[in-house]
Amino acid sequence: MPSISINIILAFTAALLGMLMFRSHMMSSLLCLEGMMLSMFILSTLIILNMQFTTSFIMPILLLVFAACEAAIGLALLVTVSNIYGLDHIQNLNLLQC
Amino acid sequence: MKLPILTIVMTTIFTGTMLTMISSHWLLIWIGLEINMLSIIPILTKNQKPRSTEAATKYFLTQATASMLLMFTIVFNAMHSGQWTTTNIDPNNMIVSLTMIIALTMKLGMTPFHFWVPEVTQGVSLMTGMLLLTWQKLAPISIMMQMFTSINSIILLLIALMSVLVGGWGGLNQTQLRKILAYSSIAHMGWMMAILTFCPSLTMLNLLIYLMLTIIMFTMLNMNTNTTTLTLSNLWNKSPTITMMILISLLSLGGLPPLTGFLPKWVIIQELTKNNNIAMATVMAIMALLNLYFYMRLIYSTSLTLFPTPNNIKMKWQFQPKKRSLFLSPLIILSTLTLPLSPVFSTLN
């Protein structure tokens, strides 16, 4: 595997770990979601350009579109949580525990 | 929610799942899953309460992570095999098979990624919870059924076994009915995935019977808006018919023999035994007893005994039911009385 792919996969893994282990703010997990999307965008663009996959050129852009929609919904949920609790701390979301 | 908006959102949910189910290109599958997830968030936050927001947030964060993991697997697979079709995933590539299973089981709510299922089901209304536990399972299961030959059987069996265990033990301490149905969903997903790498048509059979039973349970609970065991124990006074139907539906969900719910468990155990997986079949069958125990507890307080009430509740004015119950009678008959039709399955494959 060329080393640039390994680097970008490492970037994805770092963003994934950041998403899975969050300390207090929900905003950081949304940022890590965007980080995952960005690393996937770069990786897929590199692969498609290297393999000359001409028909798949649209794929990173579609990825970008849907990840942007996801980010918008994430932000809307963040705003709703902030409206209710005043902050976006994760420990505020404890109403539903068993 | 206003009717045009509800129609648009429901159509989008339907379109997302259909798009996933009919495609063979990984990008379209991912897009279908994304559309599905994005359009169910407004449904989850339909009644504006803090619990719904919390449920929607937890749902969104988990499913978004799973989507991104799935996209990573898709791009990684394209890097190594040069193509984007579902049926040609290389099973020898460890990273691809592992992350694929992790992404899809996160979408389905199987152990060890099951923690969001009870909380999200609890935070939304009964009908929305039904949508969550029934329709949302269709798209990931259709993906897994398309690529079942390339799934690492050991990992999937391990995840299925853990799901059955967690589904059984987790539901024991619950009195909230939505959480009980959520843990039931986790356990049934475990049963479905255990047989996937051996015979996917049995996964389909189990899915169909599970969908019918879950729809029945949620519809009956919605008739009097029963959300706890306590309110369910007053059901003998309001609608004795529903009390009886809950009895047989729960027994069918638990897998007791003369009812249809026994059929998937029976053929799954038979198929596992044919493939020399006797230990797995035994453990799963024993763990299904835990599920049966908490259904029996519900039945005990609902149908088999009269809960002690003050005398003025016993003389209740019987109103006509106002809530619609779509297809309740055919579904109940289909999901409890069709065990004698099981020889039909010898005609398949």
XYZ file of C-alpha atoms in Angstrom:
447
model
C 0.000 0.000 0.000
C 1.511 3.388 -0.873
C 2.381 5.440 2.157
C -0.007 8.254 1.358
C -2.919 5.870 1.645
C -1.623 4.696 4.994
C -1.426 8.316 6.151
C -4.978 9.067 5.169
C -6.255 5.865 6.720
C -4.448 6.936 9.876
C -6.244 10.282 9.686
C -9.550 8.457 9.378
C -8.721 6.251 12.351
C -7.795 9.267 14.443
C -11.111 10.948 13.596
C -12.985 7.723 14.342
C -11.351 7.418 17.752
C -12.155 11.052 18.405
C -15.762 10.352 17.581
C -15.957 7.323 19.835
C -14.248 8.813 22.867
C -15.697 12.184 23.658
C -15.198 13.973 26.915
C -17.678 16.756 27.327
C -18.831 18.537 24.220
C -21.025 17.133 21.492
C -19.485 19.613 19.082
C -16.210 17.693 19.088
C -17.915 14.513 17.954
C -19.575 16.419 15.106
C -16.177 17.825 14.154
C -14.703 14.326 14.157
C -17.562 13.212 11.910
C -16.512 15.898 9.463
C -12.908 14.799 9.833
C -13.862 11.255 8.878
C -15.736 12.538 5.848
C -12.790 14.678 4.796
C -10.285 11.860 5.009
C -12.620 9.603 3.036
C -13.010 12.312 0.401
C -9.280 12.659 -0.037
C -8.698 8.898 -0.046
C -11.392 8.181 -2.603
C -10.230 11.030 -4.845
C -6.673 9.718 -4.798
C -7.740 6.154 -5.513
C -10.077 7.141 -8.314
C -7.481 9.357 -9.935
C -4.752 6.745 -9.619
C -6.843 3.964 -11.057
C -8.230 6.212 -13.811
C -11.760 5.244 -12.858
C -13.339 7.862 -15.076
C -16.933 6.863 -14.466
C -16.460 7.135 -10.713
C -15.294 10.742 -10.721
C -18.668 11.837 -9.310
C -18.314 9.660 -6.242
C -16.309 12.013 -3.943
C -18.658 14.850 -4.741
C -21.701 12.761 -3.863
C -19.954 11.747 -0.650
C -19.403 15.439 0.075
C -23.056 16.284 -0.560
C -24.440 13.651 1.766
C -21.899 14.310 4.471
C -22.824 17.982 4.325
C -26.502 17.105 4.804
C -25.534 14.924 7.744
C -23.511 17.752 9.270
C -26.478 20.083 8.897
C -28.753 17.672 10.759
C -26.070 17.194 13.402
C -25.879 20.904 13.934
C -29.659 21.195 14.118
C -29.691 18.536 16.843
C -26.859 20.357 18.614
C -28.899 23.557 18.579
C -31.952 21.743 19.964
C -29.887 20.200 22.749
C -28.400 23.600 23.526
C -31.868 25.120 23.669
C -32.951 22.598 26.266
C -29.884 22.258 28.445
C -27.986 25.488 27.804
C -24.781 23.666 26.908
C -23.888 20.762 24.669
C -22.277 18.635 27.360
C -22.773 14.932 26.832
C -23.439 14.272 30.508
C -26.632 16.272 30.158
C -28.120 13.515 28.042
C -28.969 11.228 30.911
C -32.754 11.165 30.937
C -33.115 7.830 29.252
C -30.789 5.591 31.181
C -32.155 2.254 32.301
C -46.731 17.387 12.172
C -48.558 18.723 9.158
C -49.686 16.118 6.688
C -47.711 17.245 3.579
C -44.470 17.331 5.559
C -45.182 13.942 7.098
C -45.892 12.529 3.638
C -42.642 13.883 2.239
C -40.601 12.557 5.151
C -42.228 9.125 5.052
C -41.713 8.922 1.290
C -38.061 9.791 1.792
C -37.642 7.082 4.409
C -39.252 4.602 2.035
C -37.074 5.784 -0.868
C -33.891 5.454 1.165
C -34.531 1.864 2.116
C -35.716 0.930 -1.367
C -32.599 2.499 -2.884
C -30.409 0.401 -0.617
C -32.321 -2.756 -1.343
C -32.214 -2.525 -5.136
C -28.620 -1.432 -5.721
C -25.509 -3.418 -6.350
C -23.110 -0.466 -6.393
C -21.767 0.350 -2.969
C -22.170 4.098 -3.406
C -25.906 3.849 -3.973
C -26.260 1.563 -0.988
C -24.467 4.102 1.178
C -26.580 6.931 -0.216
C -29.765 4.975 0.515
C -28.666 4.417 4.115
C -27.829 8.093 4.491
C -31.177 9.252 3.099
C -32.926 6.836 5.422
C -31.051 8.077 8.483
C -31.452 11.763 7.655
C -35.160 11.529 7.063
C -35.994 9.573 10.185
C -34.546 12.272 12.472
C -37.591 14.584 12.037
C -39.848 11.622 12.817
C -37.910 10.959 16.012
C -38.261 14.568 17.134
C -41.919 14.806 16.190
C -43.110 15.540 19.709
C -40.896 18.264 21.049
C -39.766 16.892 24.359
C -36.284 16.653 25.880
C -36.434 12.853 25.765
C -37.107 12.844 22.040
C -34.209 15.193 21.395
C -31.900 13.041 23.448
C -33.085 9.910 21.640
C -32.615 11.569 18.236
C -29.122 12.758 19.175
C -28.006 9.324 20.330
C -29.510 7.723 17.255
C -27.870 10.217 14.938
C -24.400 9.936 16.463
C -24.370 6.137 16.357
C -25.765 5.821 12.861
C -23.480 8.551 11.481
C -20.427 6.736 12.848
C -21.645 3.495 11.296
C -22.201 5.254 7.934
C -18.712 6.659 7.943
C -17.226 3.277 8.831
C -19.191 1.762 5.962
C -17.815 4.413 3.604
C -14.305 3.605 4.807
C -14.890 -0.053 4.045
C -16.256 0.804 0.597
C -13.259 2.964 -0.322
C -10.785 0.488 1.144
C -12.406 -2.329 -0.784
C -12.234 -0.242 -3.978
C -8.562 0.343 -3.295
C -7.807 -3.330 -2.969
C -10.143 -4.964 -5.440
C -10.745 -2.206 -7.965
C -14.508 -2.497 -8.157
C -17.613 -1.205 -6.458
C -20.065 -4.102 -6.587
C -21.497 -5.763 -3.530
C -20.976 -9.333 -4.465
C -17.235 -9.290 -4.885
C -15.891 -8.318 -1.501
C -12.720 -10.211 -0.811
C -13.299 -12.329 2.300
C -9.586 -12.753 2.894
C -9.021 -9.058 3.443
C -9.236 -8.823 7.208
C -9.748 -5.088 7.536
C -12.588 -5.010 5.019
C -14.530 -7.900 6.486
C -14.059 -6.700 10.064
C -15.066 -3.083 9.510
C -17.940 -4.114 7.263
C -19.428 -6.299 9.987
C -18.809 -3.609 12.607
C -20.525 -0.936 10.497
C -23.548 -3.075 9.676
C -24.046 -4.431 13.170
C -23.795 -0.891 14.505
C -26.605 0.043 12.151
C -28.696 -2.900 13.313
C -28.080 -2.464 17.007
C -26.349 -5.712 17.822
C -23.919 -6.294 20.649
C -21.371 -4.802 21.318
C -22.998 -1.764 19.712
C -26.437 -2.225 21.204
C -26.375 0.499 23.841
C -28.383 2.984 21.838
C -31.350 0.689 21.100
C -33.177 0.685 24.470
C -32.550 4.361 25.089
C -33.662 5.533 21.672
C -36.728 3.280 21.639
C -37.681 4.572 25.066
C -37.377 8.224 24.127
C -39.773 8.238 21.185
C -43.479 7.497 20.883
C -44.782 3.956 20.418
C -45.459 4.171 16.693
C -42.110 5.824 16.021
C -40.424 3.126 18.051
C -42.162 0.568 15.876
C -40.797 2.282 12.771
C -37.353 2.276 14.318
C -37.358 -1.400 15.220
C -38.965 -2.705 12.052
C -38.342 -0.582 8.979
C -34.821 0.480 9.908
C -33.673 -3.121 10.065
C -34.573 -3.812 6.460
C -31.784 -1.895 4.734
C -28.764 -3.259 6.667
C -30.132 -6.808 6.579
C -30.593 -6.546 2.811
C -26.945 -5.514 2.492
C -25.818 -8.417 4.622
C -27.915 -10.823 2.618
C -26.359 -9.587 -0.612
C -22.825 -10.176 0.595
C -23.294 -13.128 2.904
C -20.666 -15.262 1.201
C -17.886 -12.827 2.060
C -18.732 -12.316 5.736
C -16.345 -13.773 8.252
C -18.487 -16.455 9.826
C -16.661 -16.618 13.158
C -17.021 -12.927 13.935
C -20.669 -12.886 12.942
C -21.461 -15.939 15.059
C -19.700 -14.352 18.014
C -21.647 -11.133 17.610
C -24.907 -13.056 17.223
C -24.258 -15.088 20.347
C -23.432 -11.993 22.361
C -26.588 -10.308 21.060
C -28.744 -13.204 22.194
C -27.108 -13.098 25.633
C -27.452 -9.342 26.027
C -30.993 -9.345 24.670
C -31.965 -11.954 27.214
C -30.251 -10.574 30.287
C -30.801 -6.921 29.509
C -34.555 -7.220 29.348
C -34.886 -8.878 32.740
C -34.799 -5.728 34.832
C -37.183 -3.622 32.744
C -40.679 -2.450 33.401
C -40.887 -0.008 30.514
C -42.476 -1.816 27.618
C -40.534 -0.025 24.900
C -37.254 -1.068 26.465
C -38.497 -4.652 26.723
C -39.327 -4.637 23.019
C -35.933 -3.077 22.260
C -34.086 -5.881 24.075
C -36.327 -8.355 22.298
C -35.192 -6.788 19.032
C -31.533 -7.195 20.008
C -32.054 -10.880 20.805
C -33.962 -11.558 17.596
C -31.261 -9.852 15.541
C -28.839 -12.265 17.166
C -30.909 -15.231 16.053
C -31.176 -13.819 12.536
C -27.483 -13.178 12.109
C -26.459 -16.552 13.512
C -27.838 -18.345 10.496
C -26.878 -15.792 7.854
C -23.642 -17.372 6.705
C -25.249 -20.814 6.499
C -28.660 -20.234 4.974
C -29.845 -16.646 4.375
C -33.400 -17.646 3.500
C -33.852 -18.579 7.147
C -32.725 -15.072 8.088
C -35.471 -13.794 5.823
C -38.026 -16.110 7.449
C -37.048 -15.016 10.942
C -37.131 -11.385 9.854
C -40.635 -11.661 8.435
C -42.068 -13.354 11.507
C -40.248 -10.941 13.811
C -41.556 -7.931 11.850
C -45.128 -9.180 12.033
C -44.925 -9.833 15.756
C -43.275 -6.500 16.547
C -45.847 -4.593 14.515
C -48.623 -6.430 16.346
C -47.123 -5.727 19.753
C -46.633 -2.034 19.121
C -50.083 -1.616 17.592
C -51.761 -3.292 20.546
C -49.755 -1.264 23.014
C -50.659 1.878 21.119
C -54.392 1.240 21.452
C -54.444 2.314 25.075
C -51.017 3.976 25.020
C -49.570 1.484 27.453
C -45.936 2.159 28.043
C -45.284 0.528 31.392
C -46.138 -2.831 32.899
C -48.260 -1.024 35.446
C -50.611 0.487 32.878
C -50.650 -2.800 30.992
C -51.965 -4.565 34.067
C -55.132 -2.471 33.898
C -55.853 -3.668 30.400
C -58.264 -6.416 31.460
C -60.796 -3.745 32.228
C -60.467 -1.665 29.104
C -60.168 -4.209 26.316
C -60.143 -7.890 27.290
C -59.653 -8.885 23.634
C -56.357 -7.028 23.464
C -55.346 -8.747 26.691
C -55.816 -12.136 25.059
C -54.042 -11.078 21.888
C -51.083 -9.806 23.872
C -50.921 -13.190 25.568
C -50.610 -15.179 22.376
C -48.421 -12.620 20.598
C -45.918 -12.538 23.419
C -45.859 -16.324 23.611
C -45.227 -16.450 19.863
C -42.456 -13.853 20.196
C -40.863 -15.981 22.892
C -40.906 -19.006 20.615
C -43.333 -21.453 22.157
C -44.160 -24.498 20.030
C -47.716 -24.493 18.828
C -47.301 -20.887 17.659
C -45.525 -19.559 14.581
C -42.727 -17.911 16.549
C -41.338 -21.363 17.187
C -40.731 -21.974 13.481
C -37.688 -19.718 12.965
C -36.022 -20.949 16.126
C -36.613 -24.549 15.145
C -35.221 -24.291 11.635
C -32.292 -22.165 12.808
C -31.338 -24.743 15.419
C -31.728 -27.486 12.826
C -29.550 -25.662 10.317
C -26.877 -24.895 12.907
C -26.828 -28.537 13.947
C -26.418 -29.640 10.351
C -23.325 -27.460 10.190
C -21.809 -28.976 13.348
C -22.493 -25.936 15.506
C -24.228 -27.800 18.287
C -22.731 -25.735 21.124
C -23.939 -22.506 19.563
C -27.433 -23.891 19.003
C -27.654 -25.142 22.596
C -26.510 -21.865 24.127
C -28.870 -19.834 21.966
C -31.819 -22.076 22.767
C -31.126 -21.810 26.494
C -30.755 -18.041 26.293
C -34.093 -17.770 24.540
C -35.588 -18.866 27.851
C -34.532 -15.559 29.386
C -36.550 -13.760 26.725
C -39.475 -16.023 27.446
C -39.209 -15.256 31.143
C -39.773 -11.540 30.812
C -42.567 -12.058 28.309
C -44.182 -14.433 30.777
C -43.864 -11.800 33.469
C -45.772 -9.358 31.258
C -48.395 -11.989 30.492
C -48.732 -12.843 34.177
C -49.542 -9.306 35.205
C -51.674 -8.593 32.140
C -53.740 -11.613 31.240
C -53.342 -14.306 33.835
C -54.051 -12.329 36.977
C -56.232 -9.389 37.876
C -54.153 -6.605 39.250
C -55.528 -5.324 42.572
C -57.405 -2.110 41.807
C -59.798 0.030 43.812
C -63.421 -0.762 43.082
C -64.240 2.410 41.193
C -61.816 1.497 38.409
C -63.553 -1.816 37.840
C -66.777 -0.180 36.692
C -65.383 1.639 33.702
C -67.485 3.144 30.916
C -66.580 1.231 27.778
C -65.891 3.672 24.964
C -65.388 2.773 21.319
C -61.700 2.513 20.420
C -60.548 5.563 18.544
C -57.120 4.518 17.360
C -56.819 2.792 14.035
C -55.368 -0.680 14.035
C -54.153 -1.456 10.581
C -54.142 -5.126 9.635
C -54.161 -6.252 13.218
C -56.354 -9.322 12.759
C -54.597 -10.799 9.709
C -51.193 -10.166 11.272
C -52.177 -11.861 14.518
C -53.465 -14.901 12.685
C -50.377 -15.035 10.469
C -47.973 -14.742 13.338
C -49.550 -17.180 15.753
C -51.401 -19.857 13.874
C -49.324 -20.721 10.824
C -46.955 -23.283 12.302
C -48.716 -26.137 10.459
C -47.642 -24.458 7.225
C -43.982 -25.111 7.955
C -43.564 -28.001 5.443
C -43.844 -25.279 2.786
C -40.178 -24.581 3.439
C -39.093 -27.899 2.060
C -40.184 -26.519 -1.306
C -37.668 -23.658 -1.117
C -34.170 -24.084 -2.599
